[in-house]
PDB file of C-alpha atoms in Angstrom:
ATOM      1  CA  UNK A   1     -39.801 169.930   0.586  1.00  0.00           C
ATOM      2  CA  UNK A   2     -37.513 172.912   1.111  1.00  0.00           C
ATOM      3  CA  UNK A   3     -34.873 172.891   3.823  1.00  0.00           C
ATOM      4  CA  UNK A   4     -33.187 176.221   4.588  1.00  0.00           C
ATOM      5  CA  UNK A   5     -30.033 174.479   5.863  1.00  0.00           C
ATOM      6  CA  UNK A   6     -29.607 172.566   2.598  1.00  0.00           C
ATOM      7  CA  UNK A   7     -30.498 175.666   0.593  1.00  0.00           C
ATOM      8  CA  UNK A   8     -27.847 177.667   2.447  1.00  0.00           C
ATOM      9  CA  UNK A   9     -25.233 174.948   1.843  1.00  0.00           C
ATOM     10  CA  UNK A  10     -25.981 175.094  -1.878  1.00  0.00           C
ATOM     11  CA  UNK A  11     -24.955 178.775  -1.889  1.00  0.00           C
ATOM     12  CA  UNK A  12     -21.476 177.881  -0.600  1.00  0.00           C
ATOM     13  CA  UNK A  13     -18.929 177.033  -3.317  1.00  0.00           C
ATOM     14  CA  UNK A  14     -18.075 173.356  -3.469  1.00  0.00           C
ATOM     15  CA  UNK A  15     -18.539 170.077  -5.263  1.00  0.00           C
ATOM     16  CA  UNK A  16     -21.211 168.368  -3.170  1.00  0.00           C
ATOM     17  CA  UNK A  17     -24.427 167.923  -5.144  1.00  0.00           C
ATOM     18  CA  UNK A  18     -27.845 168.388  -3.538  1.00  0.00           C
ATOM     19  CA  UNK A  19     -28.548 164.615  -3.098  1.00  0.00           C
ATOM     20  CA  UNK A  20     -25.188 164.277  -1.312  1.00  0.00           C
ATOM     21  CA  UNK A  21     -25.917 167.299   0.897  1.00  0.00           C
ATOM     22  CA  UNK A  22     -29.349 165.919   1.754  1.00  0.00           C
ATOM     23  CA  UNK A  23     -27.946 162.547   2.690  1.00  0.00           C
ATOM     24  CA  UNK A  24     -25.139 163.964   4.820  1.00  0.00           C
ATOM     25  CA  UNK A  25     -27.576 166.303   6.533  1.00  0.00           C
ATOM     26  CA  UNK A  26     -29.990 163.437   7.257  1.00  0.00           C
ATOM     27  CA  UNK A  27     -27.235 161.686   9.238  1.00  0.00           C
ATOM     28  CA  UNK A  28     -26.163 164.892  11.003  1.00  0.00           C
ATOM     29  CA  UNK A  29     -29.734 165.808  11.888  1.00  0.00           C
ATOM     30  CA  UNK A  30     -30.440 162.320  13.289  1.00  0.00           C
ATOM     31  CA  UNK A  31     -27.483 162.468  15.687  1.00  0.00           C
ATOM     32  CA  UNK A  32     -28.196 163.104  19.365  1.00  0.00           C
ATOM     33  CA  UNK A  33     -27.232 166.511  20.785  1.00  0.00           C
ATOM     34  CA  UNK A  34     -23.536 166.974  21.587  1.00  0.00           C
ATOM     35  CA  UNK A  35     -22.474 164.287  19.119  1.00  0.00           C
ATOM     36  CA  UNK A  36     -18.892 164.491  17.895  1.00  0.00           C
ATOM     37  CA  UNK A  37     -18.338 165.235  14.204  1.00  0.00           C
ATOM     38  CA  UNK A  38     -14.952 165.451  12.470  1.00  0.00           C
ATOM     39  CA  UNK A  39     -14.638 166.807   8.952  1.00  0.00           C
ATOM     40  CA  UNK A  40     -11.321 166.386   7.157  1.00  0.00           C
ATOM     41  CA  UNK A  41     -11.176 168.802   4.218  1.00  0.00           C
ATOM     42  CA  UNK A  42     -13.279 171.933   4.731  1.00  0.00           C
ATOM     43  CA  UNK A  43     -12.315 174.168   1.794  1.00  0.00           C
ATOM     44  CA  UNK A  44     -15.110 176.784   1.503  1.00  0.00           C
ATOM     45  CA  UNK A  45     -17.274 175.099   4.133  1.00  0.00           C
ATOM     46  CA  UNK A  46     -20.146 173.797   2.024  1.00  0.00           C
ATOM     47  CA  UNK A  47     -20.615 170.617   4.066  1.00  0.00           C
ATOM     48  CA  UNK A  48     -19.366 172.203   7.305  1.00  0.00           C
ATOM     49  CA  UNK A  49     -22.290 174.620   7.096  1.00  0.00           C
ATOM     50  CA  UNK A  50     -24.621 171.642   7.634  1.00  0.00           C
ATOM     51  CA  UNK A  51     -23.087 170.884  11.045  1.00  0.00           C
ATOM     52  CA  UNK A  52     -22.624 174.501  12.057  1.00  0.00           C
ATOM     53  CA  UNK A  53     -26.202 175.420  11.148  1.00  0.00           C
ATOM     54  CA  UNK A  54     -27.422 172.629  13.441  1.00  0.00           C
ATOM     55  CA  UNK A  55     -25.598 174.371  16.318  1.00  0.00           C
ATOM     56  CA  UNK A  56     -25.883 171.373  18.643  1.00  0.00           C
ATOM     57  CA  UNK A  57     -22.860 169.149  18.016  1.00  0.00           C
ATOM     58  CA  UNK A  58     -19.184 169.176  18.914  1.00  0.00           C
ATOM     59  CA  UNK A  59     -17.593 169.831  15.540  1.00  0.00           C
ATOM     60  CA  UNK A  60     -13.921 169.519  14.602  1.00  0.00           C
ATOM     61  CA  UNK A  61     -12.968 171.004  11.234  1.00  0.00           C
ATOM     62  CA  UNK A  62      -9.585 169.995   9.813  1.00  0.00           C
ATOM     63  CA  UNK A  63      -7.985 171.725   6.826  1.00  0.00           C
ATOM     64  CA  UNK A  64      -4.562 173.176   6.075  1.00  0.00           C
ATOM     65  CA  UNK A  65      -5.879 175.508   3.359  1.00  0.00           C
ATOM     66  CA  UNK A  66      -2.501 175.265   1.620  1.00  0.00           C
ATOM     67  CA  UNK A  67      -3.504 173.475  -1.574  1.00  0.00           C
ATOM     68  CA  UNK A  68      -6.984 174.975  -1.918  1.00  0.00           C
ATOM     69  CA  UNK A  69      -7.929 177.929  -4.036  1.00  0.00           C
ATOM     70  CA  UNK A  70      -6.647 181.230  -2.643  1.00  0.00           C
ATOM     71  CA  UNK A  71     -10.076 182.535  -1.696  1.00  0.00           C
ATOM     72  CA  UNK A  72     -11.448 179.518   0.192  1.00  0.00           C
ATOM     73  CA  UNK A  73     -10.020 180.432   3.618  1.00  0.00           C
ATOM     74  CA  UNK A  74     -11.264 184.068   3.530  1.00  0.00           C
ATOM     75  CA  UNK A  75     -14.640 182.824   2.267  1.00  0.00           C
ATOM     76  CA  UNK A  76     -14.907 180.318   5.134  1.00  0.00           C
ATOM     77  CA  UNK A  77     -13.872 182.916   7.733  1.00  0.00           C
ATOM     78  CA  UNK A  78     -16.445 185.370   6.430  1.00  0.00           C
ATOM     79  CA  UNK A  79     -19.167 182.700   6.427  1.00  0.00           C
ATOM     80  CA  UNK A  80     -18.638 181.672  10.046  1.00  0.00           C
ATOM     81  CA  UNK A  81     -18.300 185.277  11.214  1.00  0.00           C
ATOM     82  CA  UNK A  82     -21.400 186.472   9.372  1.00  0.00           C
ATOM     83  CA  UNK A  83     -23.472 183.602  10.785  1.00  0.00           C
ATOM     84  CA  UNK A  84     -21.954 183.713  14.298  1.00  0.00           C
ATOM     85  CA  UNK A  85     -20.861 180.098  14.004  1.00  0.00           C
ATOM     86  CA  UNK A  86     -18.185 179.837  16.671  1.00  0.00           C
ATOM     87  CA  UNK A  87     -19.212 176.465  18.130  1.00  0.00           C
ATOM     88  CA  UNK A  88     -16.494 174.440  16.439  1.00  0.00           C
ATOM     89  CA  UNK A  89     -12.853 173.585  16.888  1.00  0.00           C
ATOM     90  CA  UNK A  90     -10.833 174.548  13.824  1.00  0.00           C
ATOM     91  CA  UNK A  91      -7.545 172.747  13.331  1.00  0.00           C
ATOM     92  CA  UNK A  92      -5.642 174.408  10.522  1.00  0.00           C
ATOM     93  CA  UNK A  93      -2.850 171.983   9.762  1.00  0.00           C
ATOM     94  CA  UNK A  94      -2.206 168.866   7.728  1.00  0.00           C
ATOM     95  CA  UNK A  95      -4.755 166.194   8.544  1.00  0.00           C
ATOM     96  CA  UNK A  96      -2.227 163.705   9.936  1.00  0.00           C
ATOM     97  CA  UNK A  97      -0.822 166.328  12.348  1.00  0.00           C
ATOM     98  CA  UNK A  98      -4.314 167.551  13.221  1.00  0.00           C
ATOM     99  CA  UNK A  99      -5.445 164.066  14.255  1.00  0.00           C
ATOM    100  CA  UNK A 100      -3.727 164.458  17.623  1.00  0.00           C
ATOM    101  CA  UNK A 101      -5.969 167.470  18.364  1.00  0.00           C
ATOM    102  CA  UNK A 102      -9.239 165.602  17.809  1.00  0.00           C
ATOM    103  CA  UNK A 103     -10.928 163.128  20.183  1.00  0.00           C
ATOM    104  CA  UNK A 104      -9.271 159.707  20.244  1.00  0.00           C
ATOM    105  CA  UNK A 105     -12.552 157.798  20.410  1.00  0.00           C
ATOM    106  CA  UNK A 106     -16.306 158.166  20.615  1.00  0.00           C
ATOM    107  CA  UNK A 107     -16.680 160.042  17.335  1.00  0.00           C
ATOM    108  CA  UNK A 108     -20.201 159.785  15.893  1.00  0.00           C
ATOM    109  CA  UNK A 109     -19.576 160.936  12.325  1.00  0.00           C
ATOM    110  CA  UNK A 110     -16.409 161.352  10.286  1.00  0.00           C
ATOM    111  CA  UNK A 111     -16.465 163.018   6.889  1.00  0.00           C
ATOM    112  CA  UNK A 112     -13.275 162.516   4.852  1.00  0.00           C
ATOM    113  CA  UNK A 113     -12.912 164.827   1.857  1.00  0.00           C
ATOM    114  CA  UNK A 114      -9.388 166.214   2.176  1.00  0.00           C
ATOM    115  CA  UNK A 115      -6.474 165.480  -0.107  1.00  0.00           C
ATOM    116  CA  UNK A 116      -7.251 163.024  -2.876  1.00  0.00           C
ATOM    117  CA  UNK A 117      -3.840 161.510  -3.560  1.00  0.00           C
ATOM    118  CA  UNK A 118      -3.598 157.839  -2.605  1.00  0.00           C
ATOM    119  CA  UNK A 119      -1.108 158.586   0.190  1.00  0.00           C
ATOM    120  CA  UNK A 120      -3.208 161.329   1.781  1.00  0.00           C
ATOM    121  CA  UNK A 121      -6.515 159.427   1.669  1.00  0.00           C
ATOM    122  CA  UNK A 122      -4.811 156.333   3.085  1.00  0.00           C
ATOM    123  CA  UNK A 123      -3.270 158.392   5.895  1.00  0.00           C
ATOM    124  CA  UNK A 124      -6.615 160.080   6.664  1.00  0.00           C
ATOM    125  CA  UNK A 125      -8.298 156.685   6.973  1.00  0.00           C
ATOM    126  CA  UNK A 126      -5.502 155.411   9.242  1.00  0.00           C
ATOM    127  CA  UNK A 127      -5.643 158.510  11.449  1.00  0.00           C
ATOM    128  CA  UNK A 128      -9.395 159.063  11.725  1.00  0.00           C
ATOM    129  CA  UNK A 129     -11.374 155.847  11.230  1.00  0.00           C
ATOM    130  CA  UNK A 130     -10.133 154.296  14.536  1.00  0.00           C
ATOM    131  CA  UNK A 131     -11.656 157.305  16.339  1.00  0.00           C
ATOM    132  CA  UNK A 132     -15.144 156.366  15.149  1.00  0.00           C
ATOM    133  CA  UNK A 133     -17.307 154.612  17.737  1.00  0.00           C
ATOM    134  CA  UNK A 134     -19.144 151.397  16.968  1.00  0.00           C
ATOM    135  CA  UNK A 135     -22.341 152.429  15.190  1.00  0.00           C
ATOM    136  CA  UNK A 136     -20.682 155.619  13.955  1.00  0.00           C
ATOM    137  CA  UNK A 137     -20.878 156.809  10.367  1.00  0.00           C
ATOM    138  CA  UNK A 138     -17.978 157.405   7.972  1.00  0.00           C
ATOM    139  CA  UNK A 139     -18.659 159.474   4.862  1.00  0.00           C
ATOM    140  CA  UNK A 140     -16.238 159.740   1.946  1.00  0.00           C
ATOM    141  CA  UNK A 141     -16.564 162.116  -0.982  1.00  0.00           C
ATOM    142  CA  UNK A 142     -15.378 161.529  -4.561  1.00  0.00           C
ATOM    143  CA  UNK A 143     -15.683 157.758  -4.263  1.00  0.00           C
ATOM    144  CA  UNK A 144     -15.846 156.144  -7.698  1.00  0.00           C
ATOM    145  CA  UNK A 145     -16.145 159.552  -9.374  1.00  0.00           C
ATOM    146  CA  UNK A 146     -16.311 158.738 -13.085  1.00  0.00           C
ATOM    147  CA  UNK A 147     -13.302 160.008 -14.944  1.00  0.00           C
ATOM    148  CA  UNK A 148     -10.039 159.659 -16.699  1.00  0.00           C
ATOM    149  CA  UNK A 149      -8.138 156.749 -15.115  1.00  0.00           C
ATOM    150  CA  UNK A 150      -8.188 154.090 -17.867  1.00  0.00           C
ATOM    151  CA  UNK A 151      -7.677 151.235 -15.384  1.00  0.00           C
ATOM    152  CA  UNK A 152     -10.361 152.111 -12.839  1.00  0.00           C
ATOM    153  CA  UNK A 153     -12.537 154.595 -14.717  1.00  0.00           C
ATOM    154  CA  UNK A 154     -12.307 156.854 -11.677  1.00  0.00           C
ATOM    155  CA  UNK A 155     -10.937 160.380 -11.273  1.00  0.00           C
ATOM    156  CA  UNK A 156      -9.582 159.549  -7.807  1.00  0.00           C
ATOM    157  CA  UNK A 157      -8.631 155.856  -7.695  1.00  0.00           C
ATOM    158  CA  UNK A 158      -6.748 156.491  -4.423  1.00  0.00           C
ATOM    159  CA  UNK A 159     -10.028 157.396  -2.723  1.00  0.00           C
ATOM    160  CA  UNK A 160     -11.679 154.241  -4.057  1.00  0.00           C
ATOM    161  CA  UNK A 161      -8.810 151.978  -2.949  1.00  0.00           C
ATOM    162  CA  UNK A 162      -8.562 153.465   0.543  1.00  0.00           C
ATOM    163  CA  UNK A 163     -12.316 153.303   1.183  1.00  0.00           C
ATOM    164  CA  UNK A 164     -12.495 149.710  -0.065  1.00  0.00           C
ATOM    165  CA  UNK A 165      -9.405 148.660   1.913  1.00  0.00           C
ATOM    166  CA  UNK A 166     -10.421 150.193   5.229  1.00  0.00           C
ATOM    167  CA  UNK A 167     -14.173 149.563   5.128  1.00  0.00           C
ATOM    168  CA  UNK A 168     -14.573 146.558   2.826  1.00  0.00           C
ATOM    169  CA  UNK A 169     -14.694 143.964   5.586  1.00  0.00           C
ATOM    170  CA  UNK A 170     -17.107 142.531   8.158  1.00  0.00           C
ATOM    171  CA  UNK A 171     -16.369 145.345  10.622  1.00  0.00           C
ATOM    172  CA  UNK A 172     -18.241 147.776   8.376  1.00  0.00           C
ATOM    173  CA  UNK A 173     -21.708 148.002   6.868  1.00  0.00           C
ATOM    174  CA  UNK A 174     -21.900 149.507   3.411  1.00  0.00           C
ATOM    175  CA  UNK A 175     -24.795 151.982   3.499  1.00  0.00           C
ATOM    176  CA  UNK A 176     -24.430 152.653  -0.205  1.00  0.00           C
ATOM    177  CA  UNK A 177     -23.203 155.442  -2.404  1.00  0.00           C
ATOM    178  CA  UNK A 178     -25.126 158.512  -3.527  1.00  0.00           C
ATOM    179  CA  UNK A 179     -23.459 159.999  -6.604  1.00  0.00           C
ATOM    180  CA  UNK A 180     -19.861 159.989  -5.296  1.00  0.00           C
ATOM    181  CA  UNK A 181     -20.555 159.984  -1.555  1.00  0.00           C
ATOM    182  CA  UNK A 182     -19.809 156.623   0.049  1.00  0.00           C
ATOM    183  CA  UNK A 183     -21.295 155.913   3.445  1.00  0.00           C
ATOM    184  CA  UNK A 184     -20.249 153.209   5.905  1.00  0.00           C
ATOM    185  CA  UNK A 185     -21.339 152.279   9.438  1.00  0.00           C
ATOM    186  CA  UNK A 186     -18.753 150.872  11.843  1.00  0.00           C
ATOM    187  CA  UNK A 187     -19.936 147.552  13.252  1.00  0.00           C
ATOM    188  CA  UNK A 188     -16.923 146.524  15.347  1.00  0.00           C
TER     189      UNK A 188
END
């Protein structure tokens, strides 16, 4: 079945595959109106377009756009302007600094896909996961992405370690992984 929101997202540059987009969108679409969504790591806005197209949530987009490709920020700006998507709060600074500008609690969905070094992913989990309400969803991209690390077999072992450390306990329900998108529900 075709979905114009997913189809639009696929036109935006990025690394999310269609099954990952569909899964993320299924969670976003199921949220009640005015739910709070935080995305850490926007780049071109491929996944952000899913929330912005819904036009019914309180969305916080966090990205410093320093380490991304030179055209990602202009691309994102053009996309939101062209589509009249102004119903979000953009916080253009490092994710740890930006955390103070996002809600402290009651967040319904957090999507972490910012920096992929072990230190940055760890810091993002420390800063943002406590903001998630019980029953809220945490999504992580590039989890267990097959690749070059001879020890772990993963391209981004820091992502894997942080996700497992912060959500691998009885306070979290593992909702599974689609390709490289890990999903967890906060239980306590």
